[in-house]
């Protein structure tokens, strides 16, 4: 919020999945005094199988359609944007509309916050170069602040390419907010506070077990608390339900990677079983699926790191999320 108040042009909220990036973004957008628009780019990609400018424009403008007062204030500016038609409280666009003109209109309005949740999916823009559009806006539209979240941090930076002299965003300043897992004490206080607010008594040893199980990943802590309070499950049943639901979530999230290569599943299995060195993981994969050359194997492993499922520390590889680790270890 301080970065927004300072007028920072580009803010990144980074961290692995289920650390609360989207929740943090939603709270900030609800509490700041400036008007804002948010697009869930992953949802957009899943629905339309693309992130072309028409789709993004439609998603941006759809969030304005239900905000009558803001739309009324923007009406005259938006009418000057090619391809946009306003009828009452509805905004419609034609496929020839210009995202740049839309951004220029919002900039002319005044301070405006534009958020892209899971922004790494903008790389599927096809002919639309969103990195170029962002670079133009950052350089020229001083009233706009862009907030990008990314759980596939490596993929997000591959898309933004701040360090590539040939890339539009090369050398641009970005303010980073990096989320990490909760500490043990904070995890315990988080659960206690939630149950206290719900007026529900819990046993200390159950909370300690949940904290140990979920190791500071706030998304699983939240789901556990919800299952206890809203569904009335006891401690053991709530843990079982978290893992059952998590397995379906993980399969859905990883389906695209698994469709590219069955080796991804075996690599995650190897790491979950404790094989943390490059050579040991490769030997396990070779044993299960046959020979793969070093270069191809390294690329697959790097993709798992960039996708946020695996982290590399001290030359060794680990699964960040304890729930995902258990799913692959036991599956």
XYZ file of C-alpha atoms in Angstrom:
331
model
C 0.000 0.000 0.000
C 2.911 2.314 0.700
C 4.365 1.509 -2.718
C 1.025 2.377 -4.327
C 0.834 5.632 -2.358
C 4.353 6.490 -3.547
C 3.179 6.104 -7.130
C 5.327 3.077 -7.959
C 4.562 2.005 -11.533
C 5.218 -1.740 -11.257
C 4.706 -3.870 -8.133
C 5.244 -7.630 -8.006
C 3.715 -9.877 -5.326
C 5.773 -13.055 -5.386
C 5.719 -16.391 -3.623
C 4.846 -20.048 -4.030
C 1.280 -21.263 -4.298
C -1.046 -20.981 -1.313
C 0.986 -18.346 0.521
C -1.793 -15.760 0.274
C -0.796 -13.598 -2.710
C -4.307 -13.306 -4.131
C -5.801 -12.718 -0.686
C -3.267 -9.980 0.002
C -4.008 -8.386 -3.363
C -7.775 -8.475 -2.752
C -7.434 -6.851 0.671
C -5.208 -4.091 -0.718
C -7.559 -3.341 -3.620
C -10.495 -3.148 -1.205
C -8.716 -0.807 1.200
C -6.897 1.655 -1.057
C -8.613 4.908 -1.974
C -7.819 4.604 -5.684
C -10.059 2.883 -8.249
C -8.780 -0.472 -9.432
C -9.345 -3.279 -11.919
C -8.237 -6.875 -11.415
C -7.951 -9.751 -13.892
C -7.262 -13.357 -12.886
C -5.092 -14.266 -15.880
C -4.944 -17.983 -15.067
C -8.751 -18.157 -15.003
C -8.868 -16.223 -18.255
C -6.416 -18.619 -19.910
C -8.290 -21.658 -18.596
C -11.606 -20.377 -19.946
C -10.498 -19.104 -23.346
C -7.275 -21.103 -23.970
C -5.628 -17.808 -24.863
C -4.881 -14.396 -23.422
C -5.277 -12.240 -26.519
C -5.970 -8.523 -26.253
C -9.699 -8.935 -26.870
C -10.032 -11.403 -23.988
C -7.992 -9.252 -21.598
C -9.873 -6.135 -22.648
C -13.162 -7.895 -22.077
C -12.079 -9.016 -18.599
C -10.803 -5.550 -17.690
C -13.987 -3.840 -18.800
C -16.336 -6.433 -17.311
C -15.095 -5.408 -13.865
C -16.231 -1.857 -14.640
C -19.712 -2.803 -15.830
C -21.087 -3.357 -12.336
C -19.582 -0.204 -10.845
C -22.057 2.403 -11.941
C -20.475 5.468 -10.358
C -16.969 4.740 -11.643
C -18.298 3.864 -15.086
C -20.215 7.134 -15.207
C -17.030 9.054 -14.377
C -15.128 7.162 -17.090
C -17.868 7.291 -19.701
C -16.556 10.178 -21.814
C -12.966 8.936 -21.721
C -13.900 5.387 -22.701
C -16.012 6.582 -25.617
C -12.826 7.876 -27.210
C -11.279 4.391 -27.156
C -11.558 2.533 -30.448
C -13.814 -0.510 -30.266
C -15.593 0.349 -26.990
C -19.339 0.965 -26.734
C -21.081 1.973 -23.519
C -24.787 1.276 -23.050
C -26.209 2.156 -19.650
C -24.043 0.300 -17.149
C -22.734 -2.162 -19.719
C -19.465 -1.890 -21.593
C -18.994 -3.782 -24.848
C -15.921 -4.089 -27.001
C -15.200 -5.039 -30.572
C -12.225 -7.169 -31.538
C -10.409 -4.195 -33.046
C -10.217 -2.314 -29.761
C -6.863 -1.024 -28.452
C -5.553 -1.944 -24.993
C -3.098 0.948 -25.182
C -5.923 3.423 -25.820
C -7.839 1.950 -22.879
C -4.826 2.407 -20.603
C -4.353 5.956 -21.853
C -7.991 6.707 -21.024
C -7.606 5.325 -17.492
C -4.419 7.347 -17.072
C -6.240 10.505 -18.149
C -8.877 9.796 -15.492
C -6.222 9.925 -12.760
C -4.640 7.445 -10.351
C -5.696 3.925 -11.277
C -4.499 0.519 -10.120
C -4.502 -2.382 -12.589
C -3.827 -5.832 -11.149
C -3.019 -9.049 -13.002
C -3.282 -12.100 -10.752
C -1.027 -14.986 -11.907
C 0.497 -12.681 -14.488
C 2.895 -15.301 -15.874
C -0.007 -16.467 -18.085
C 0.281 -13.213 -20.019
C 3.056 -14.968 -21.925
C 0.291 -16.778 -23.836
C -0.746 -13.535 -25.523
C 0.061 -14.756 -29.016
C 0.501 -11.709 -31.245
C -0.127 -9.377 -28.303
C 3.111 -8.458 -26.521
C 1.997 -7.639 -23.004
C 5.559 -6.986 -21.884
C 5.741 -4.255 -24.520
C 2.402 -2.797 -23.436
C 3.556 -2.788 -19.801
C 6.828 -1.126 -20.751
C 4.995 1.628 -22.660
C 2.615 2.209 -19.750
C 5.374 2.227 -17.127
C 7.349 4.764 -19.158
C 4.516 7.053 -20.243
C 1.376 6.687 -18.128
C 2.358 8.190 -14.808
C -1.035 7.734 -13.117
C -1.157 3.970 -13.543
C 0.231 1.393 -11.144
C 0.403 -2.226 -12.255
C 0.352 -4.963 -9.611
C 1.357 -8.429 -10.812
C 1.222 -11.607 -8.751
C 2.965 -14.826 -9.690
C 3.224 -18.225 -8.027
C 5.287 -19.536 -10.943
C 7.980 -16.996 -10.150
C 10.510 -18.337 -12.642
C 7.931 -18.277 -15.436
C 6.892 -14.747 -14.488
C 10.457 -13.463 -14.701
C 10.953 -15.356 -17.968
C 7.992 -13.383 -19.302
C 9.062 -9.989 -17.905
C 12.800 -10.430 -18.760
C 14.059 -7.466 -16.744
C 17.661 -8.573 -17.367
C 17.410 -9.095 -21.128
C 18.712 -6.067 -23.106
C 16.473 -7.100 -26.026
C 13.291 -7.128 -23.914
C 10.864 -4.174 -23.615
C 11.037 -4.140 -19.799
C 14.822 -4.355 -19.597
C 16.169 -2.328 -16.701
C 12.765 -1.151 -15.458
C 12.438 -0.743 -11.699
C 9.934 -2.993 -9.936
C 8.972 -3.019 -6.269
C 8.827 -6.627 -5.039
C 6.701 -7.935 -2.161
C 7.866 -11.483 -1.426
C 5.667 -13.736 0.703
C 7.064 -16.681 2.631
C 5.557 -19.406 4.758
C 4.362 -18.497 8.266
C 6.657 -19.229 11.192
C 5.528 -21.887 13.648
C 4.443 -19.276 16.195
C 2.574 -17.216 13.609
C 0.850 -20.338 12.236
C -0.304 -21.254 15.727
C -1.557 -17.745 16.454
C -3.292 -17.654 13.062
C -5.306 -20.780 13.887
C -6.017 -19.707 17.467
C -7.261 -16.307 16.336
C -9.519 -17.861 13.721
C -11.075 -20.354 16.110
C -11.432 -17.643 18.762
C -13.312 -15.409 16.320
C -15.564 -18.351 15.427
C -16.233 -19.038 19.116
C -14.906 -22.563 18.824
C -12.749 -24.334 21.382
C -9.908 -26.536 20.165
C -7.269 -28.672 21.806
C -3.743 -27.305 21.883
C -2.257 -30.598 20.711
C -4.540 -30.611 17.657
C -3.410 -27.137 16.659
C 0.217 -28.120 17.175
C -0.298 -31.143 14.917
C -1.926 -29.023 12.205
C 0.910 -26.497 12.357
C 3.496 -29.281 12.027
C 1.584 -30.881 9.157
C 1.121 -27.743 7.043
C 4.471 -26.124 7.880
C 3.400 -22.500 7.551
C 1.557 -22.755 4.208
C -1.335 -20.417 4.955
C -3.639 -21.797 2.255
C -3.738 -25.225 3.920
C -4.020 -23.704 7.409
C -7.005 -21.704 6.189
C -8.664 -24.735 4.591
C -8.126 -26.771 7.764
C -9.734 -24.033 9.860
C -12.659 -23.769 7.452
C -13.286 -27.513 7.581
C -13.264 -27.480 11.376
C -15.565 -24.458 11.715
C -17.896 -24.483 8.691
C -18.075 -28.238 8.121
C -17.844 -29.271 11.782
C -15.164 -31.902 11.126
C -12.978 -33.166 13.941
C -9.207 -32.787 13.748
C -8.476 -36.103 12.067
C -11.272 -35.825 9.518
C -10.245 -32.251 8.678
C -6.661 -33.362 7.981
C -7.917 -36.199 5.775
C -10.182 -33.828 3.860
C -7.371 -31.322 3.294
C -5.193 -34.024 1.738
C -8.081 -35.428 -0.294
C -8.946 -32.004 -1.679
C -5.299 -31.106 -2.162
C -4.728 -34.171 -4.330
C -7.463 -33.069 -6.728
C -6.134 -29.499 -6.774
C -2.577 -30.615 -7.482
C -3.656 -32.986 -10.258
C -5.562 -30.129 -11.882
C -2.698 -27.657 -11.529
C -0.096 -30.077 -12.848
C -2.180 -31.616 -15.626
C -0.626 -29.352 -18.247
C 2.924 -30.276 -17.205
C 2.068 -33.975 -16.991
C 0.581 -33.869 -20.485
C 3.921 -32.622 -21.839
C 5.966 -35.380 -20.218
C 5.248 -38.280 -17.819
C 8.714 -37.698 -16.367
C 7.468 -34.713 -14.352
C 5.364 -36.983 -12.150
C 8.255 -39.374 -11.559
C 10.648 -36.504 -10.787
C 8.275 -35.159 -8.143
C 7.935 -38.664 -6.734
C 11.724 -38.988 -6.507
C 12.126 -35.650 -4.723
C 9.253 -36.469 -2.343
C 11.018 -39.734 -1.460
C 14.125 -37.786 -0.460
C 16.249 -37.843 -3.603
C 17.493 -34.274 -3.598
C 20.658 -34.299 -5.746
C 20.485 -33.871 -9.515
C 22.211 -37.202 -10.192
C 20.037 -39.172 -7.751
C 16.807 -37.744 -9.193
C 17.951 -38.536 -12.730
C 18.937 -42.085 -11.775
C 15.481 -42.651 -10.254
C 13.722 -41.312 -13.362
C 15.947 -43.429 -15.629
C 15.169 -46.527 -13.563
C 11.435 -45.932 -13.863
C 11.087 -44.615 -17.418
C 14.307 -45.314 -19.232
C 17.163 -43.161 -20.504
C 16.929 -39.367 -20.842
C 19.910 -37.231 -21.802
C 21.315 -34.752 -19.298
C 20.251 -31.638 -21.185
C 16.595 -32.647 -21.487
C 16.467 -33.798 -17.881
C 17.905 -30.492 -16.676
C 15.291 -28.565 -18.641
C 12.477 -30.593 -17.081
C 13.870 -30.063 -13.602
C 14.317 -26.355 -14.251
C 10.679 -26.145 -15.366
C 9.558 -27.628 -12.048
C 11.581 -24.974 -10.235
C 10.232 -22.161 -12.417
C 6.696 -23.443 -11.919
C 7.096 -23.098 -8.166
C 6.619 -26.732 -7.188
C 10.272 -27.416 -6.495
C 12.851 -25.152 -4.886
C 16.614 -25.415 -5.191
C 18.754 -24.747 -2.127
C 22.450 -25.437 -1.811
C 22.522 -27.503 -4.967
C 19.690 -29.761 -3.810
C 16.043 -29.927 -4.799
C 13.053 -29.941 -2.459
C 9.270 -29.753 -2.756
C 8.265 -26.521 -1.065
C 4.760 -27.551 -0.023
C 4.563 -30.334 2.633
C 1.090 -31.368 1.466
C 2.248 -31.806 -2.135
C 5.336 -33.649 -0.912
C 3.190 -36.116 1.016
C 0.824 -36.620 -1.932
C 3.688 -37.657 -4.199
C 5.503 -39.622 -1.526
C 2.436 -41.743 -0.750
C 0.867 -41.740 -4.226
